[in-house]
């Protein structure tokens, strides 16, 4: 009885010890965008915001608000484009809804004249953003071909190896 209890305790301790050890291979979280993608989205939003601020002659406060709005909307549009890749009709439909959200938010930031100018130029801004996004996708495709991930990575990343403790010689020698 004691022997089976001791064996059970040993198995439990071994199992818990194995679970506490961190794994060196960590799967990539595919629900989050990669850091490179976020910088692409930020660059896309910055470029669009700069163009809009120039064309609409915005002041500093309006430009700051516009940048925040565009970062949010461009991130949503990039997610839609990734999720529905290959279905241009669905992408345009869903991105159109995001653009309507932007219209409502910009109404509170822009003057009446500026909003009128923006409203008249919406299709130009949309095309400007789409052209930049298409060029960014082509650039990242070329980069992925030039610098491919290892064939067997399956999205996993390898963490730094832990150094094993140096082996010590036992002072207990059998027979002594």
XYZ file of N, CA and C in Angstrom:
528
model
N 0.817 -1.190 0.000
C 0.000 0.000 0.000
C 0.867 1.262 0.000
N 1.865 1.278 0.888
C 2.750 2.435 0.957
C 3.547 2.581 -0.333
N 3.915 1.426 -0.880
C 4.702 1.444 -2.106
C 3.905 2.070 -3.261
N 2.622 1.687 -3.422
C 1.807 2.255 -4.502
C 1.514 3.736 -4.246
N 1.389 4.134 -2.989
C 1.187 5.546 -2.654
C 2.435 6.362 -2.997
N 3.578 5.805 -2.714
C 4.837 6.487 -3.018
C 5.030 6.608 -4.530
N 4.697 5.538 -5.256
C 4.822 5.583 -6.719
C 3.861 6.617 -7.300
N 2.635 6.666 -6.783
C 1.657 7.657 -7.249
C 2.131 9.080 -6.983
N 2.707 9.317 -5.811
C 3.226 10.655 -5.479
C 4.381 11.016 -6.393
N 5.240 10.042 -6.685
C 6.374 10.278 -7.579
C 5.893 10.621 -8.993
N 4.905 9.889 -9.486
C 4.351 10.180 -10.820
C 3.719 11.563 -10.866
N 2.996 11.933 -9.813
C 2.368 13.248 -9.762
C 3.418 14.351 -9.762
N 4.473 14.178 -8.977
C 5.545 15.178 -8.923
C 6.251 15.287 -10.266
N 6.486 14.158 -10.924
C 7.136 14.166 -12.236
C 6.269 14.876 -13.267
N 4.964 14.610 -13.252
C 4.040 15.240 -14.202
C 3.981 16.739 -13.979
N 3.863 17.161 -12.739
C 3.807 18.595 -12.444
C 5.117 19.278 -12.781
N 6.221 18.611 -12.544
C 7.524 19.186 -12.882
C 7.693 19.355 -14.372
N 7.212 18.396 -15.149
C 7.312 18.478 -16.609
C 6.439 19.594 -17.149
N 5.287 19.834 -16.523
C 4.402 20.893 -16.996
C 4.970 22.265 -16.676
N 5.766 22.382 -15.629
C 6.311 23.675 -15.240
C 7.460 24.098 -16.131
N 8.080 23.178 -16.862
C 9.209 23.504 -17.716
C 8.724 24.256 -18.944
N 9.289 25.432 -19.236
C 8.860 26.172 -20.421
C 9.357 25.495 -21.692
N 8.539 25.581 -22.715
C 8.897 25.011 -24.009
C 9.753 25.997 -24.777
N 10.759 25.499 -25.493
C 11.596 26.377 -26.296
C 10.908 26.779 -27.588
N 10.020 25.954 -28.097
C 9.311 26.253 -29.327
C 7.954 26.828 -28.959
N 7.713 28.051 -29.414
C 6.467 28.718 -29.090
C 5.687 28.963 -30.376
N 4.436 28.461 -30.458
C 3.661 28.684 -31.676
C 3.316 30.162 -31.834
N 3.266 30.612 -33.066
C 2.937 31.998 -33.360
C 1.436 32.205 -33.220
N 1.042 33.293 -32.557
C -0.368 33.622 -32.389
C -0.863 34.236 -33.694
N -1.705 33.506 -34.423
C -2.145 33.968 -35.738
C -3.302 34.948 -35.672
N -3.840 35.192 -34.455
C -4.927 36.166 -34.345
C -4.381 37.580 -34.252
N -3.111 37.740 -33.886
C -2.498 39.051 -33.765
C -1.691 39.337 -35.020
N -1.665 40.594 -35.390
C -0.869 40.942 -36.546
C 0.596 40.950 -36.161
N 1.446 40.680 -37.125
C 2.867 40.654 -36.853
C 3.374 42.080 -36.690
N 4.520 42.266 -36.016
C 5.058 43.620 -35.867
C 5.312 44.289 -37.214
N 5.772 43.505 -38.209
C 6.024 44.079 -39.524
C 4.725 44.572 -40.143
N 3.654 43.794 -39.947
C 2.371 44.189 -40.499
C 1.865 45.455 -39.838
N 2.033 45.573 -38.530
C 1.560 46.777 -37.889
C 2.329 47.994 -38.380
N 3.629 47.829 -38.654
C 4.371 48.976 -39.175
C 3.915 49.305 -40.594
N 3.520 48.282 -41.378
C 2.972 48.537 -42.710
C 1.651 49.297 -42.608
N 0.822 48.889 -41.667
C -0.464 49.558 -41.473
C -0.234 50.990 -41.009
N 0.720 51.178 -40.106
C 1.024 52.531 -39.629
C 1.549 53.407 -40.763
N 2.421 52.842 -41.596
C 2.958 53.605 -42.721
C 1.837 53.967 -43.694
N 0.937 53.017 -43.909
C -0.198 53.255 -44.806
C -1.096 54.368 -44.255
N -1.399 54.310 -42.952
C -2.250 55.329 -42.328
C -1.550 56.682 -42.328
N -0.243 56.698 -42.062
C 0.506 57.965 -42.048
C 0.513 58.594 -43.428
N 0.745 57.783 -44.438
C 0.798 58.310 -45.813
C -0.554 58.894 -46.219
N -1.633 58.176 -45.909
C -2.971 58.677 -46.227
C -3.278 59.950 -45.437
N -2.935 59.963 -44.162
C -3.192 61.140 -43.318
C -2.409 62.352 -43.808
N -1.158 62.137 -44.184
C -0.350 63.247 -44.706
C -0.981 63.832 -45.964
N -1.416 62.951 -46.855
C -2.048 63.415 -48.101
C -3.333 64.186 -47.809
N -4.157 63.647 -46.914
C -5.424 64.304 -46.590
C -5.187 65.639 -45.886
N -4.225 65.687 -44.961
C -3.925 66.937 -44.236
C -3.446 68.006 -45.201
N -2.636 67.610 -46.181
C -2.152 68.564 -47.182
C -3.304 69.067 -48.061
N -4.072 68.125 -48.605
C -5.141 68.495 -49.540
C -6.255 69.299 -48.869
N -6.553 68.978 -47.610
C -7.667 69.641 -46.912
C -7.205 70.835 -46.080
N -5.888 71.075 -46.049
C -5.305 72.201 -45.299
C -5.719 72.171 -43.819
N -5.370 71.093 -43.148
C -5.762 70.914 -41.755
C -4.761 71.579 -40.809
N -5.263 72.014 -39.644
C -4.368 72.548 -38.617
C -3.815 71.385 -37.795
N -2.966 71.678 -36.816
C -2.316 70.638 -36.023
C -3.302 69.749 -35.271
N -4.305 70.363 -34.644
C -5.298 69.595 -33.901
C -6.055 68.654 -34.839
N -6.499 69.187 -35.976
C -7.244 68.370 -36.931
C -6.373 67.236 -37.489
N -5.097 67.537 -37.746
C -4.191 66.505 -38.270
C -4.004 65.373 -37.266
N -3.876 65.733 -35.986
C -3.714 64.712 -34.949
C -4.952 63.827 -34.868
N -6.117 64.447 -34.883
C -7.372 63.676 -34.844
C -7.504 62.803 -36.088
N -7.176 63.370 -37.242
C -7.253 62.631 -38.503
C -6.337 61.406 -38.469
N -5.124 61.566 -37.942
C -4.187 60.444 -37.861
C -4.757 59.312 -36.996
N -5.349 59.667 -35.871
C -5.936 58.645 -34.990
C -7.082 57.925 -35.698
N -7.918 58.681 -36.374
C -9.051 58.089 -37.110
C -8.531 57.161 -38.208
N -7.556 57.650 -38.973
C -7.033 56.848 -40.083
C -6.298 55.598 -39.606
N -5.579 55.679 -38.484
C -4.906 54.479 -37.973
C -5.930 53.399 -37.642
N -7.022 53.810 -37.015
C -8.074 52.850 -36.672
C -8.720 52.269 -37.927
N -9.091 53.117 -38.849
C -9.806 52.649 -40.050
C -8.912 51.847 -40.988
N -7.659 52.257 -41.134
C -6.745 51.515 -42.004
C -6.454 50.136 -41.404
N -6.342 50.049 -40.081
C -6.142 48.743 -39.441
C -7.349 47.843 -39.703
N -8.557 48.405 -39.617
C -9.762 47.617 -39.904
C -9.780 47.167 -41.364
N -9.427 48.075 -42.269
C -9.434 47.718 -43.692
C -8.366 46.672 -44.005
N -7.195 46.780 -43.374
C -6.133 45.789 -43.599
C -6.582 44.410 -43.107
N -7.290 44.388 -41.985
C -7.807 43.113 -41.472
C -8.843 42.523 -42.430
N -9.685 43.373 -42.969
C -10.688 42.920 -43.950
C -9.989 42.367 -45.187
N -8.943 43.066 -45.648
C -8.222 42.624 -46.839
C -7.531 41.284 -46.609
N -6.966 41.075 -45.410
C -6.323 39.795 -45.101
C -7.354 38.681 -44.999
N -8.457 38.972 -44.330
C -9.486 37.953 -44.087
C -10.176 37.521 -45.376
N -10.369 38.452 -46.302
C -11.122 38.162 -47.531
C -10.237 38.217 -48.773
N -8.980 37.873 -48.632
C -8.045 37.940 -49.761
C -8.603 37.165 -50.949
N -8.584 37.787 -52.104
C -9.071 37.138 -53.325
C -10.519 37.445 -53.653
N -11.259 38.050 -52.743
C -12.661 38.377 -52.982
C -12.803 39.904 -53.005
N -12.458 40.502 -54.129
C -12.417 41.963 -54.243
C -13.777 42.609 -53.973
N -14.843 41.968 -54.401
C -16.177 42.541 -54.206
C -16.508 42.665 -52.723
N -16.243 41.607 -51.965
C -16.507 41.626 -50.529
C -15.595 42.618 -49.810
N -14.335 42.691 -50.236
C -13.402 43.655 -49.642
C -13.906 45.073 -49.854
N -14.284 45.402 -51.094
C -14.781 46.754 -51.385
C -16.049 47.069 -50.594
N -16.922 46.089 -50.467
C -18.177 46.292 -49.735
C -17.911 46.577 -48.251
N -17.067 45.739 -47.633
C -16.796 45.924 -46.207
C -15.922 47.149 -45.937
N -14.980 47.430 -46.816
C -14.155 48.632 -46.651
C -15.001 49.893 -46.846
N -16.016 49.807 -47.683
C -16.938 50.934 -47.857
C -17.658 51.269 -46.554
N -18.008 50.242 -45.785
C -18.644 50.474 -44.479
C -17.677 51.145 -43.513
N -16.409 50.741 -43.569
C -15.393 51.358 -42.720
C -15.202 52.823 -43.132
N -15.236 53.092 -44.424
C -15.102 54.471 -44.909
C -16.282 55.332 -44.448
N -17.465 54.753 -44.371
C -18.623 55.502 -43.860
C -18.442 55.848 -42.387
N -17.826 54.917 -41.628
C -17.504 55.222 -40.229
C -16.547 56.413 -40.169
N -15.523 56.401 -41.053
C -14.561 57.503 -41.085
C -15.266 58.801 -41.432
N -16.207 58.761 -42.379
C -16.950 59.969 -42.756
C -17.631 60.585 -41.537
N -18.279 59.748 -40.736
C -18.998 60.242 -39.556
C -18.030 60.856 -38.543
N -16.892 60.217 -38.344
C -15.931 60.729 -37.379
C -15.288 62.023 -37.877
N -15.030 62.118 -39.169
C -14.409 63.326 -39.712
C -15.371 64.514 -39.705
N -16.651 64.243 -39.748
C -17.652 65.319 -39.717
C -17.480 66.160 -38.447
N -17.087 65.504 -37.342
C -16.913 66.219 -36.070
C -15.576 66.960 -35.994
N -14.613 66.610 -36.847
C -13.264 67.193 -36.780
C -13.070 68.325 -37.789
N -13.639 68.172 -38.970
C -13.410 69.129 -40.058
C -14.442 70.248 -40.049
N -14.017 71.387 -40.590
C -14.974 72.484 -40.775
C -15.932 72.100 -41.904
N -16.980 72.865 -42.081
C -17.962 72.563 -43.125
C -17.308 72.571 -44.505
N -16.470 73.565 -44.770
C -15.787 73.648 -46.073
C -14.812 72.482 -46.259
N -14.058 72.169 -45.207
C -13.107 71.068 -45.300
C -13.826 69.727 -45.516
N -14.921 69.544 -44.798
C -15.652 68.283 -44.955
C -16.236 68.186 -46.362
N -16.704 69.301 -46.896
C -17.230 69.306 -48.262
C -16.134 68.923 -49.256
N -14.927 69.500 -49.062
C -13.793 69.147 -49.924
C -13.435 67.667 -49.769
N -13.439 67.200 -48.523
C -13.134 65.791 -48.265
C -14.167 64.895 -48.959
N -15.442 65.241 -48.787
C -16.514 64.414 -49.345
C -16.402 64.322 -50.865
N -16.042 65.438 -51.485
C -15.871 65.444 -52.946
C -14.648 64.619 -53.380
N -13.646 64.498 -52.520
C -12.395 63.817 -52.877
C -12.278 62.410 -52.285
N -13.341 61.902 -51.672
C -13.268 60.593 -51.014
C -12.766 59.498 -51.933
N -13.276 59.451 -53.136
C -12.856 58.379 -54.052
C -11.365 58.491 -54.382
N -10.857 59.727 -54.475
C -9.423 59.907 -54.731
C -8.593 59.407 -53.553
N -9.028 59.724 -52.322
C -8.314 59.269 -51.127
C -8.370 57.740 -51.026
N -9.512 57.169 -51.329
C -9.676 55.712 -51.275
C -8.738 55.039 -52.281
N -8.684 55.590 -53.492
C -7.810 55.046 -54.533
C -6.336 55.211 -54.132
N -5.992 56.363 -53.560
C -4.638 56.640 -53.099
C -4.212 55.577 -52.067
N -5.117 55.274 -51.124
C -4.836 54.283 -50.090
C -4.727 52.881 -50.690
N -5.623 52.534 -51.592
C -5.616 51.200 -52.210
C -4.342 50.978 -53.026
N -3.898 51.997 -53.751
C -2.667 51.889 -54.541
C -1.465 51.627 -53.633
N -1.408 52.354 -52.523
C -0.302 52.168 -51.586
C -0.350 50.761 -50.983
N -1.539 50.303 -50.618
C -1.699 48.968 -50.029
C -1.272 47.892 -51.030
N -1.631 48.069 -52.289
C -1.264 47.082 -53.310
C 0.253 47.033 -53.490
N 0.898 48.195 -53.470
C 2.350 48.220 -53.596
C 3.016 47.580 -52.382
N 2.459 47.800 -51.185
C 3.018 47.218 -49.964
C 2.892 45.697 -49.984
N 1.767 45.180 -50.491
C 1.573 43.730 -50.584
C 2.590 43.138 -51.547
N 2.801 43.805 -52.689
C 3.781 43.312 -53.657
C 5.183 43.312 -53.055
N 5.511 44.351 -52.293
C 6.820 44.438 -51.662
C 7.009 43.331 -50.642
N 5.978 43.062 -49.820
C 6.126 42.003 -48.818
C 6.168 40.627 -49.481
N 5.500 40.454 -50.628
C 5.580 39.187 -51.353
C 6.998 38.970 -51.862
N 7.579 40.003 -52.446
C 8.947 39.896 -52.954
C 9.892 39.593 -51.789
N 9.689 40.251 -50.639
C 10.529 40.014 -49.471
C 10.384 38.575 -48.984
N 9.166 38.041 -48.984
C 8.970 36.662 -48.516
C 9.613 35.660 -49.472
N 9.696 35.994 -50.748
C 10.357 35.103 -51.702
C 11.872 35.191 -51.532
N 12.368 36.414 -51.304
C 13.806 36.583 -51.153
C 14.311 36.069 -49.809
N 13.485 36.148 -48.765
C 13.878 35.723 -47.418
C 12.842 34.765 -46.850
N 12.744 33.564 -47.383
C 11.700 32.641 -46.919
C 11.995 32.099 -45.522
N 10.922 31.707 -44.836
C 11.065 31.021 -43.554
C 11.507 29.590 -43.837
N 12.118 28.922 -42.879
C 12.456 27.512 -43.090
C 11.204 26.707 -43.422
N 11.352 25.704 -44.271
C 10.205 24.939 -44.759
C 9.420 24.259 -43.655
N 10.067 23.897 -42.575
C 9.373 23.139 -41.543
C 8.964 23.990 -40.345
N 9.022 25.295 -40.428
C 8.758 26.129 -39.255
C 7.295 26.124 -38.845
N 6.378 26.032 -39.796
C 4.936 26.028 -39.517
C 4.534 27.152 -38.568
N 5.185 28.304 -38.692
C 4.831 29.470 -37.891
C 5.414 29.470 -36.491
N 6.194 28.460 -36.124
C 6.747 28.406 -34.774
C 8.027 29.227 -34.706
N 8.296 29.741 -33.551
C 9.548 30.456 -33.325
C 10.328 29.723 -32.250
N 11.625 29.800 -32.328
C 12.467 29.112 -31.366
C 13.030 30.148 -30.415
N 12.856 29.890 -29.127
C 13.353 30.799 -28.113
C 14.798 30.496 -27.789
N 15.418 31.331 -26.967
C 16.817 31.104 -26.615
C 16.958 29.827 -25.792
N 18.023 29.134 -26.027
C 18.261 27.877 -25.314
C 18.731 28.181 -23.906
N 18.271 27.389 -22.968
C 18.755 27.563 -21.604
C 20.025 26.745 -21.462
N 20.988 27.283 -20.734
C 22.241 26.561 -20.572
C 22.082 25.548 -19.447
N 22.466 24.308 -19.685
C 22.319 23.294 -18.643
C 23.313 23.555 -17.516
N 22.941 23.151 -16.328
C 23.832 23.297 -15.187
C 25.047 22.417 -15.408
N 26.208 22.892 -15.027
C 27.410 22.075 -15.248
C 27.324 20.784 -14.435
N 27.785 19.727 -15.015
C 27.748 18.424 -14.350
C 28.771 18.422 -13.222
N 28.352 17.965 -12.077
C 29.276 17.890 -10.942
C 29.566 16.436 -10.644
N 30.711 16.199 -10.201
C 31.109 14.833 -9.850
C 30.563 14.522 -8.485
N 30.008 13.401 -8.387
C 29.451 12.972 -7.123
C 30.576 12.527 -6.201
N 30.471 12.925 -4.931
C 31.481 12.513 -3.965
C 31.145 11.155 -3.376
N 29.906 10.729 -3.595
C 29.525 9.405 -3.134
C 29.928 8.381 -4.180
N 30.933 7.672 -3.902
C 31.400 6.632 -4.813
C 30.994 5.317 -4.207
N 30.433 4.462 -5.003
C 29.999 3.158 -4.488
C 31.183 2.372 -3.945
N 30.888 1.709 -2.891
C 31.908 0.873 -2.313
C 32.675 1.570 -1.224
N 32.509 2.809 -1.023
C 33.218 3.513 0.050
C 32.326 3.759 1.199
